Short mmCIF file of C-alpha atoms and ligand atoms in Angstrom, two decimals:
data_model
loop_
_atom_site.label_atom_id
_atom_site.label_comp_id
_atom_site.label_asym_id
_atom_site.label_seq_id
_atom_site.Cartn_x
_atom_site.Cartn_y
_atom_site.Cartn_z
CA MET A 1 -102.65 153.08 118.88
CA THR A 2 -101.06 156.13 116.93
CA ASP A 3 -99.14 155.25 113.85
CA THR A 4 -95.54 155.71 113.93
CA LEU A 5 -93.35 157.31 111.33
CA LEU A 6 -89.45 157.63 111.48
CA ILE A 7 -88.25 160.37 109.10
CA LEU A 8 -84.48 160.34 108.28
CA PRO A 9 -83.56 163.38 105.86
CA GLY A 10 -80.24 162.24 105.42
CA ASP A 11 -77.77 164.41 103.23
CA GLY A 12 -77.78 166.89 100.16
CA ILE A 13 -81.14 167.88 99.11
CA GLY A 14 -82.66 165.34 101.44
CA PRO A 15 -83.36 167.69 104.24
CA GLU A 16 -84.84 170.30 102.06
CA VAL A 17 -87.64 167.72 100.27
CA MET A 18 -88.35 166.18 103.59
CA ALA A 19 -89.26 169.76 105.13
CA GLU A 20 -92.10 169.72 102.41
CA VAL A 21 -93.04 166.15 103.08
CA SER A 22 -93.34 167.03 107.00
CA ARG A 23 -95.69 169.87 105.81
CA ILE A 24 -97.85 167.34 103.95
CA ILE A 25 -97.96 165.00 106.90
CA ASP A 26 -99.21 167.82 109.12
CA TRP A 27 -101.70 168.78 106.77
CA PHE A 28 -103.18 165.03 106.73
CA GLY A 29 -102.90 165.30 110.70
CA ASP A 30 -105.06 168.58 110.71
CA LYS A 31 -107.56 168.02 107.90
CA ARG A 32 -107.89 164.31 107.53
CA GLY A 33 -107.41 163.04 111.16
CA LEU A 34 -104.39 160.99 110.24
CA LYS A 35 -102.07 161.39 113.31
CA PHE A 36 -98.69 160.15 113.11
CA ASP A 37 -96.36 159.95 115.82
CA VAL A 38 -93.33 161.49 113.93
CA SER A 39 -89.72 161.06 115.18
CA GLU A 40 -86.51 162.35 113.17
CA ASP A 41 -82.99 160.99 113.15
CA LEU A 42 -79.75 161.05 111.23
CA VAL A 43 -78.56 158.65 108.32
CA GLY A 44 -75.76 158.82 105.94
CA GLY A 45 -72.90 161.55 106.00
CA ALA A 46 -75.10 163.45 108.61
CA ALA A 47 -74.99 160.57 110.95
CA TYR A 48 -71.22 160.06 110.26
CA ASP A 49 -70.57 163.65 111.20
CA VAL A 50 -72.25 163.22 114.62
CA HIS A 51 -71.55 159.32 115.32
CA GLY A 52 -68.58 158.51 113.37
CA VAL A 53 -70.93 155.82 111.62
CA PRO A 54 -73.71 156.36 108.70
CA LEU A 55 -76.40 154.61 110.87
CA ALA A 56 -76.32 154.75 114.66
CA ASP A 57 -77.40 151.43 116.52
CA ALA A 58 -80.18 153.36 118.30
CA THR A 59 -81.60 154.69 114.85
CA MET A 60 -81.38 151.10 113.67
CA ALA A 61 -83.35 149.82 116.74
CA LYS A 62 -85.94 152.65 116.21
CA ALA A 63 -86.46 151.73 112.53
CA GLN A 64 -87.20 148.17 113.70
CA GLU A 65 -90.16 149.44 115.82
CA VAL A 66 -91.73 152.25 113.72
CA ASP A 67 -94.64 151.40 111.24
CA ALA A 68 -92.61 153.21 108.52
CA VAL A 69 -89.34 154.94 107.74
CA LEU A 70 -89.30 157.72 105.25
CA LEU A 71 -85.81 158.39 103.91
CA GLY A 72 -84.64 161.34 102.12
CA ALA A 73 -81.19 160.58 100.47
CA VAL A 74 -77.59 159.80 101.46
CA GLY A 75 -74.24 160.72 100.13
CA GLY A 76 -72.18 163.49 98.86
CA PRO A 77 -68.62 164.65 97.71
CA LYS A 78 -67.42 165.45 101.53
CA TYR A 79 -67.80 161.73 102.14
CA ASP A 80 -65.99 160.22 98.85
CA ASN A 81 -62.83 159.48 100.77
CA LEU A 82 -64.18 157.69 103.76
CA ASP A 83 -63.52 154.27 104.40
CA PHE A 84 -65.96 151.90 102.55
CA SER A 85 -67.26 150.73 105.76
CA VAL A 86 -68.63 153.94 106.88
CA LYS A 87 -69.70 155.63 103.44
CA PRO A 88 -72.85 157.30 103.62
CA GLU A 89 -74.60 154.61 101.32
CA ARG A 90 -73.62 151.66 104.04
CA GLY A 91 -76.23 153.43 106.23
CA LEU A 92 -79.11 152.82 103.65
CA LEU A 93 -77.73 149.45 102.79
CA ARG A 94 -77.87 148.52 106.69
CA LEU A 95 -81.38 149.49 107.05
CA ARG A 96 -82.49 147.56 103.79
CA LYS A 97 -80.55 144.67 104.97
CA GLU A 98 -81.44 144.64 108.92
CA MET A 99 -85.01 145.30 108.27
CA ASP A 100 -84.91 142.60 105.42
CA LEU A 101 -86.80 144.92 102.94
CA PHE A 102 -86.93 142.36 100.05
CA ALA A 103 -89.14 143.90 97.75
CA ASN A 104 -88.34 147.33 96.34
CA LEU A 105 -91.11 148.70 94.56
CA ARG A 106 -90.43 151.51 91.91
CA PRO A 107 -93.08 152.82 89.89
CA ALA A 108 -92.50 154.49 86.66
CA GLN A 109 -95.44 156.55 85.93
CA CYS A 110 -95.37 159.46 83.21
CA PHE A 111 -97.53 162.45 84.17
CA ASP A 112 -99.39 163.65 80.95
CA ALA A 113 -98.11 167.19 81.73
CA LEU A 114 -94.37 165.88 81.42
CA ALA A 115 -94.50 163.50 78.47
CA ASP A 116 -92.70 166.03 76.18
CA PHE A 117 -89.80 166.08 79.10
CA SER A 118 -88.75 162.60 78.26
CA SER A 119 -85.80 162.12 76.06
CA LEU A 120 -88.05 159.63 74.21
CA LYS A 121 -91.24 160.50 72.05
CA ARG A 122 -94.51 161.52 73.49
CA ASP A 123 -96.39 158.59 72.27
CA VAL A 124 -93.65 155.95 73.58
CA VAL A 125 -94.08 157.46 77.18
CA ALA A 126 -97.42 158.95 77.51
CA GLY A 127 -99.72 157.08 80.00
CA LEU A 128 -96.91 154.93 80.98
CA ASP A 129 -97.51 153.10 84.15
CA ILE A 130 -95.00 150.51 85.03
CA MET A 131 -93.61 148.94 88.50
CA ILE A 132 -90.42 147.49 88.87
CA VAL A 133 -90.02 145.08 91.69
CA ARG A 134 -86.43 145.04 92.57
CA GLU A 135 -84.89 142.29 94.91
CA LEU A 136 -83.20 144.46 97.56
CA THR A 137 -81.63 142.27 100.13
CA SER A 138 -79.37 139.87 98.32
CA GLY A 139 -77.49 139.33 95.02
CA ILE A 140 -74.32 140.71 94.40
CA TYR A 141 -74.76 143.89 96.58
CA PHE A 142 -74.28 141.48 99.87
CA GLY A 143 -72.98 138.27 98.39
CA GLU A 144 -69.52 136.48 99.85
CA PRO A 145 -66.87 136.39 99.19
CA ARG A 146 -66.41 140.14 98.25
CA GLY A 147 -63.63 142.21 98.67
CA ILE A 148 -60.22 143.51 97.29
CA ILE A 149 -57.33 140.78 97.43
CA GLU A 150 -53.86 140.20 96.58
CA GLU A 151 -53.29 137.47 93.55
CA ASN A 152 -50.25 137.13 91.61
CA GLY A 153 -48.99 140.33 92.54
CA GLU A 154 -51.96 142.27 91.30
CA ARG A 155 -55.18 143.37 93.03
CA VAL A 156 -58.49 141.51 92.25
CA GLY A 157 -61.68 142.97 92.84
CA ILE A 158 -64.31 140.20 93.75
CA ASN A 159 -68.27 140.31 94.43
CA THR A 160 -70.51 137.35 94.57
CA GLN A 161 -73.95 137.00 92.87
CA ARG A 162 -75.91 134.90 95.10
CA TYR A 163 -79.59 133.74 95.24
CA THR A 164 -81.33 131.10 97.24
CA GLU A 165 -84.59 129.74 96.26
CA SER A 166 -86.54 131.20 99.17
CA GLU A 167 -85.27 134.70 98.43
CA ILE A 168 -86.54 134.33 94.79
CA ASP A 169 -89.70 132.76 95.60
CA ARG A 170 -90.71 135.60 98.13
CA VAL A 171 -89.98 138.39 95.77
CA ALA A 172 -91.76 136.55 93.01
CA ARG A 173 -94.70 136.50 95.32
CA SER A 174 -94.79 140.27 95.80
CA ALA A 175 -94.72 140.81 92.04
CA PHE A 176 -97.49 138.25 91.20
CA GLU A 177 -99.76 139.87 94.26
CA LEU A 178 -99.00 143.55 92.93
CA ALA A 179 -99.70 142.43 89.21
CA ARG A 180 -103.17 141.24 90.38
CA LYS A 181 -103.95 144.62 91.57
CA ARG A 182 -102.89 146.31 88.42
CA GLY A 183 -102.32 144.80 84.91
CA ASN A 184 -102.07 141.08 85.93
CA LYS A 185 -98.77 140.96 83.75
CA VAL A 186 -95.07 140.33 85.16
CA CYS A 187 -92.11 140.09 83.23
CA SER A 188 -89.15 138.44 84.78
CA MET A 189 -85.52 139.62 84.01
CA GLU A 190 -82.32 138.01 84.61
CA LYS A 191 -79.37 136.56 82.44
CA ALA A 192 -80.05 132.85 82.46
CA ASN A 193 -78.07 132.76 79.12
CA VAL A 194 -74.82 133.52 81.06
CA MET A 195 -75.46 133.09 84.73
CA GLU A 196 -76.48 130.19 86.95
CA SER A 197 -78.12 132.42 89.29
CA GLY A 198 -80.05 133.49 86.38
CA ILE A 199 -81.36 130.10 85.56
CA LEU A 200 -82.44 129.40 89.23
CA TRP A 201 -84.29 132.68 89.25
CA ARG A 202 -86.24 131.80 86.08
CA GLU A 203 -86.95 128.44 87.06
CA VAL A 204 -88.15 129.66 90.70
CA VAL A 205 -90.34 132.48 89.33
CA GLN A 206 -91.88 129.87 86.71
CA ARG A 207 -92.41 127.63 89.60
CA VAL A 208 -94.28 130.17 91.93
CA HIS A 209 -96.43 131.28 88.83
CA ASP A 210 -97.42 127.73 87.86
CA ALA A 211 -98.46 126.79 91.45
CA ASP A 212 -100.14 129.72 93.05
CA TYR A 213 -100.42 132.52 90.20
CA PRO A 214 -101.35 130.83 87.02
CA ASP A 215 -104.02 133.60 86.36
CA VAL A 216 -101.34 136.21 85.80
CA GLU A 217 -99.30 136.50 82.56
CA LEU A 218 -95.81 135.63 83.02
CA SER A 219 -92.96 136.20 80.53
CA HIS A 220 -88.95 135.97 80.93
CA MET A 221 -86.60 138.36 79.13
CA TYR A 222 -82.78 138.73 79.52
CA ALA A 223 -82.14 141.83 81.27
CA ASP A 224 -80.11 143.61 78.67
CA ALA A 225 -82.83 142.93 76.17
CA GLY A 226 -85.26 144.13 78.81
CA GLY A 227 -83.12 147.32 78.87
CA MET A 228 -83.55 147.73 75.23
CA GLN A 229 -87.27 146.92 75.30
CA LEU A 230 -87.97 149.65 78.01
CA CYS A 231 -86.46 152.10 75.73
CA ARG A 232 -88.17 150.85 72.60
CA TRP A 233 -91.72 150.39 73.94
CA PRO A 234 -92.02 150.56 77.62
CA LYS A 235 -96.06 150.04 77.65
CA GLN A 236 -95.48 146.68 76.70
CA PHE A 237 -94.68 146.17 80.49
CA ASP A 238 -96.82 145.86 83.71
CA VAL A 239 -94.67 144.63 86.56
CA ILE A 240 -91.07 143.64 86.11
CA VAL A 241 -89.51 141.69 88.67
CA THR A 242 -85.79 141.35 88.73
CA ASP A 243 -82.74 140.90 91.06
CA ASN A 244 -80.96 143.75 93.14
CA LEU A 245 -78.29 144.74 90.53
CA PHE A 246 -80.45 144.68 87.47
CA GLY A 247 -83.28 146.00 89.21
CA ASP A 248 -80.97 149.29 90.25
CA LEU A 249 -79.97 149.65 86.50
CA LEU A 250 -83.30 149.20 84.85
CA SER A 251 -85.14 151.50 87.31
CA ASP A 252 -82.91 154.24 86.57
CA VAL A 253 -83.65 153.80 82.72
CA ALA A 254 -87.25 153.44 83.75
CA ALA A 255 -87.14 156.66 85.50
CA MET A 256 -85.64 158.64 82.65
CA LEU A 257 -88.67 157.53 80.64
CA THR A 258 -90.79 159.53 83.07
CA GLY A 259 -88.86 162.87 82.01
CA SER A 260 -87.25 163.75 85.81
CA LEU A 261 -85.57 161.46 88.21
CA GLY A 262 -87.28 164.12 90.83
CA MET A 263 -90.73 162.42 90.30
CA LEU A 264 -90.02 158.91 91.33
CA PRO A 265 -90.95 157.40 94.73
CA SER A 266 -90.02 153.65 96.00
CA ALA A 267 -91.28 151.60 98.61
CA SER A 268 -89.05 148.73 100.11
CA LEU A 269 -91.24 146.28 101.97
CA GLY A 270 -90.17 143.16 104.15
CA ALA A 271 -92.32 140.63 105.94
CA PRO A 272 -95.34 141.39 108.18
CA MET A 273 -94.73 142.63 111.54
CA ALA A 274 -96.98 141.65 114.53
CA ASN A 275 -99.70 144.22 113.59
CA GLY A 276 -100.02 142.62 110.06
CA ARG A 277 -98.10 145.85 108.40
CA PRO A 278 -95.11 145.16 106.34
CA LYS A 279 -91.71 146.52 107.66
CA ALA A 280 -91.23 149.06 105.34
CA LEU A 281 -89.11 152.15 104.05
CA TYR A 282 -90.04 154.83 101.61
CA GLU A 283 -87.70 156.98 99.80
CA PRO A 284 -87.05 158.60 96.54
CA VAL A 285 -85.28 157.04 93.83
CA HIS A 286 -83.21 160.04 93.39
CA GLY A 287 -79.93 160.58 94.98
CA SER A 288 -78.68 163.63 97.40
CA ALA A 289 -77.89 165.98 94.41
CA PRO A 290 -75.04 167.75 96.45
CA ASP A 291 -74.42 169.99 93.25
CA ILE A 292 -77.81 171.76 93.78
CA ALA A 293 -78.29 171.36 97.66
CA GLY A 294 -79.54 174.15 99.70
CA GLN A 295 -80.55 176.29 96.85
CA GLY A 296 -84.09 175.38 96.83
CA LYS A 297 -83.97 174.07 93.38
CA ALA A 298 -84.80 170.51 94.20
CA ASN A 299 -88.03 168.81 93.32
CA PRO A 300 -89.89 167.40 96.58
CA ILE A 301 -92.37 165.51 94.37
CA ALA A 302 -90.38 161.83 94.71
CA CYS A 303 -90.39 162.30 98.37
CA ILE A 304 -93.76 163.48 98.61
CA LEU A 305 -95.19 160.53 96.34
CA SER A 306 -92.91 158.22 98.54
CA PHE A 307 -95.24 159.54 101.59
CA ALA A 308 -98.16 158.66 99.35
CA MET A 309 -96.80 155.37 99.05
CA ALA A 310 -96.54 154.96 102.60
CA LEU A 311 -100.22 155.87 103.01
CA ARG A 312 -101.12 153.04 100.66
CA TYR A 313 -98.86 150.11 101.58
CA SER A 314 -98.19 150.91 105.34
CA PHE A 315 -101.27 152.46 106.43
CA ASP A 316 -104.09 151.32 104.57
CA GLN A 317 -105.04 154.77 103.26
CA GLY A 318 -105.29 154.29 99.40
CA ASP A 319 -107.76 156.83 99.09
CA GLU A 320 -105.68 159.51 100.84
CA ALA A 321 -102.74 158.16 98.80
CA THR A 322 -104.57 158.82 95.63
CA ARG A 323 -105.78 162.29 96.96
CA LEU A 324 -102.11 163.48 97.17
CA GLU A 325 -101.33 161.73 93.94
CA LYS A 326 -104.01 163.59 92.32
CA ALA A 327 -102.73 166.76 93.86
CA VAL A 328 -99.25 166.35 92.36
CA GLU A 329 -100.99 165.53 89.08
CA LYS A 330 -103.02 168.97 89.25
CA VAL A 331 -100.08 171.17 90.13
CA LEU A 332 -98.05 169.74 87.19
CA ALA A 333 -100.91 170.11 84.75
CA ASP A 334 -101.13 173.60 86.02
CA GLY A 335 -97.53 174.14 84.96
CA VAL A 336 -96.03 174.40 88.18
CA ARG A 337 -92.32 173.65 87.70
CA THR A 338 -89.13 173.15 89.86
CA ALA A 339 -85.84 173.63 88.12
CA ASP A 340 -85.56 170.32 87.02
CA LEU A 341 -88.91 170.56 84.96
CA MET A 342 -87.75 173.54 83.33
CA GLN A 343 -86.61 172.53 80.23
CA ALA A 344 -89.93 173.09 78.18
CA GLU A 345 -90.99 176.59 77.50
CA GLY A 346 -94.04 177.95 79.56
CA GLY A 347 -94.65 176.83 83.28
CA THR A 348 -94.21 178.83 86.45
CA PRO A 349 -90.99 178.21 87.90
CA VAL A 350 -90.98 177.44 91.73
CA THR A 351 -88.62 176.81 94.36
CA THR A 352 -88.67 173.50 96.55
CA ALA A 353 -90.83 175.20 99.20
CA GLY A 354 -92.80 176.72 96.36
CA MET A 355 -93.63 173.14 95.09
CA GLY A 356 -94.98 172.36 98.48
CA ASP A 357 -97.08 175.50 98.64
CA ALA A 358 -98.71 174.56 95.36
CA ILE A 359 -99.56 170.81 96.46
CA LEU A 360 -100.79 171.76 99.85
CA ALA A 361 -103.08 174.45 98.02
CA ALA A 362 -104.22 171.65 95.70
CA LEU A 363 -104.92 169.30 98.99
CA GLU A 364 -106.92 171.95 100.29
CA ALA A 365 -108.81 172.43 96.92
CA SER A 366 -109.61 168.73 97.08
CA LEU A 367 -111.52 169.06 100.05
C1 LIG Y 401 -80.84 153.18 94.83
C2 LIG Y 401 -79.14 153.49 94.79
C3 LIG Y 401 -78.48 152.77 95.71
C4 LIG Y 401 -78.44 151.26 95.26
C5 LIG Y 401 -77.34 153.21 96.19
C6 LIG Y 401 -77.35 154.77 96.84
C7 LIG Y 401 -76.61 152.44 97.55
O1 LIG Y 401 -78.54 153.59 93.75
O2 LIG Y 401 -81.21 153.02 95.77
O3 LIG Y 401 -80.70 152.84 93.37
O4 LIG Y 401 -77.37 151.02 94.42
O5 LIG Y 401 -79.21 150.65 95.51
MG1 LIG Y 402 -79.80 153.25 91.84
#
């Protein structure tokens, strides 16, 4: 059976970075015999403009059936005043929740060619390779009660942090499994000093470790100290496992260590489907960057590397994923730079499509 891919370019720079990914998907079809049955649909503001909702039911149904979903980005100032329930971000959150994509893998890797771009010193970030595993379907993003209510003559905003043992258990397992294939180290982050959900989190992660992963080195850290340690000496970490909100914050911090948010891919994985593959959605960590949309300034690398993660985690093509990652590394080493990477002197400035051209040329050269 042909592997199926659903592409959701979304808003802002989403469509232009996804256009480069499409060329790369075609290349793997032509040159490596990886044929994908690709369909495309709308998400976010683009879906709202057509359907009045940020994700149509038909799109949701399609996402449930394919082997992997590839998403660009959602959101933009045009949609800022929409009702909360139809904001572009709700489309993405619906995909995550209904596909039950509980394990969000966010690697932060520092390419040697970009080590000077970080706001931190070169020796702090050079060679950095960490993986944040963020819980993605629960916690304060989805907990009830939530809302804005009236109380004693004023409004009160309410959100609820909530985690069940099974939700913590399954994401902890994902982190330990990953760690075994990497540096064999997991650091779990919560706020057990002030939050009951943090106390339970720590307990369950420790229990899963002791029962089934005693060979993996486990440590626990308060999430605020974790943020500090990520800036002080990030290379102490291998895999970090944390909840939805802390993972959102800490993955942005980790992203900055690598020099540019335009570089970082992510995978959101759920339980195995009938064919044994995990439900999966791949997307860049960056947003829709409406300020530079449509100008050829966007860096397509995060989205391209997200497709590399799809090759590895959904299609069992680890060697081809590595080929693509190496092509990106080569292009960066050659000094090819989109606008976000131009802060250092030297380098060849290119447009979004120019970066796509360079990566395709490096792929050709890899044959
Ligand atoms: C992310 C983003 C999203 C989040 C938004 C766009 C809903 O910040 O993927 O990190 O908060 O999860
Ligand atoms: Mg975020």
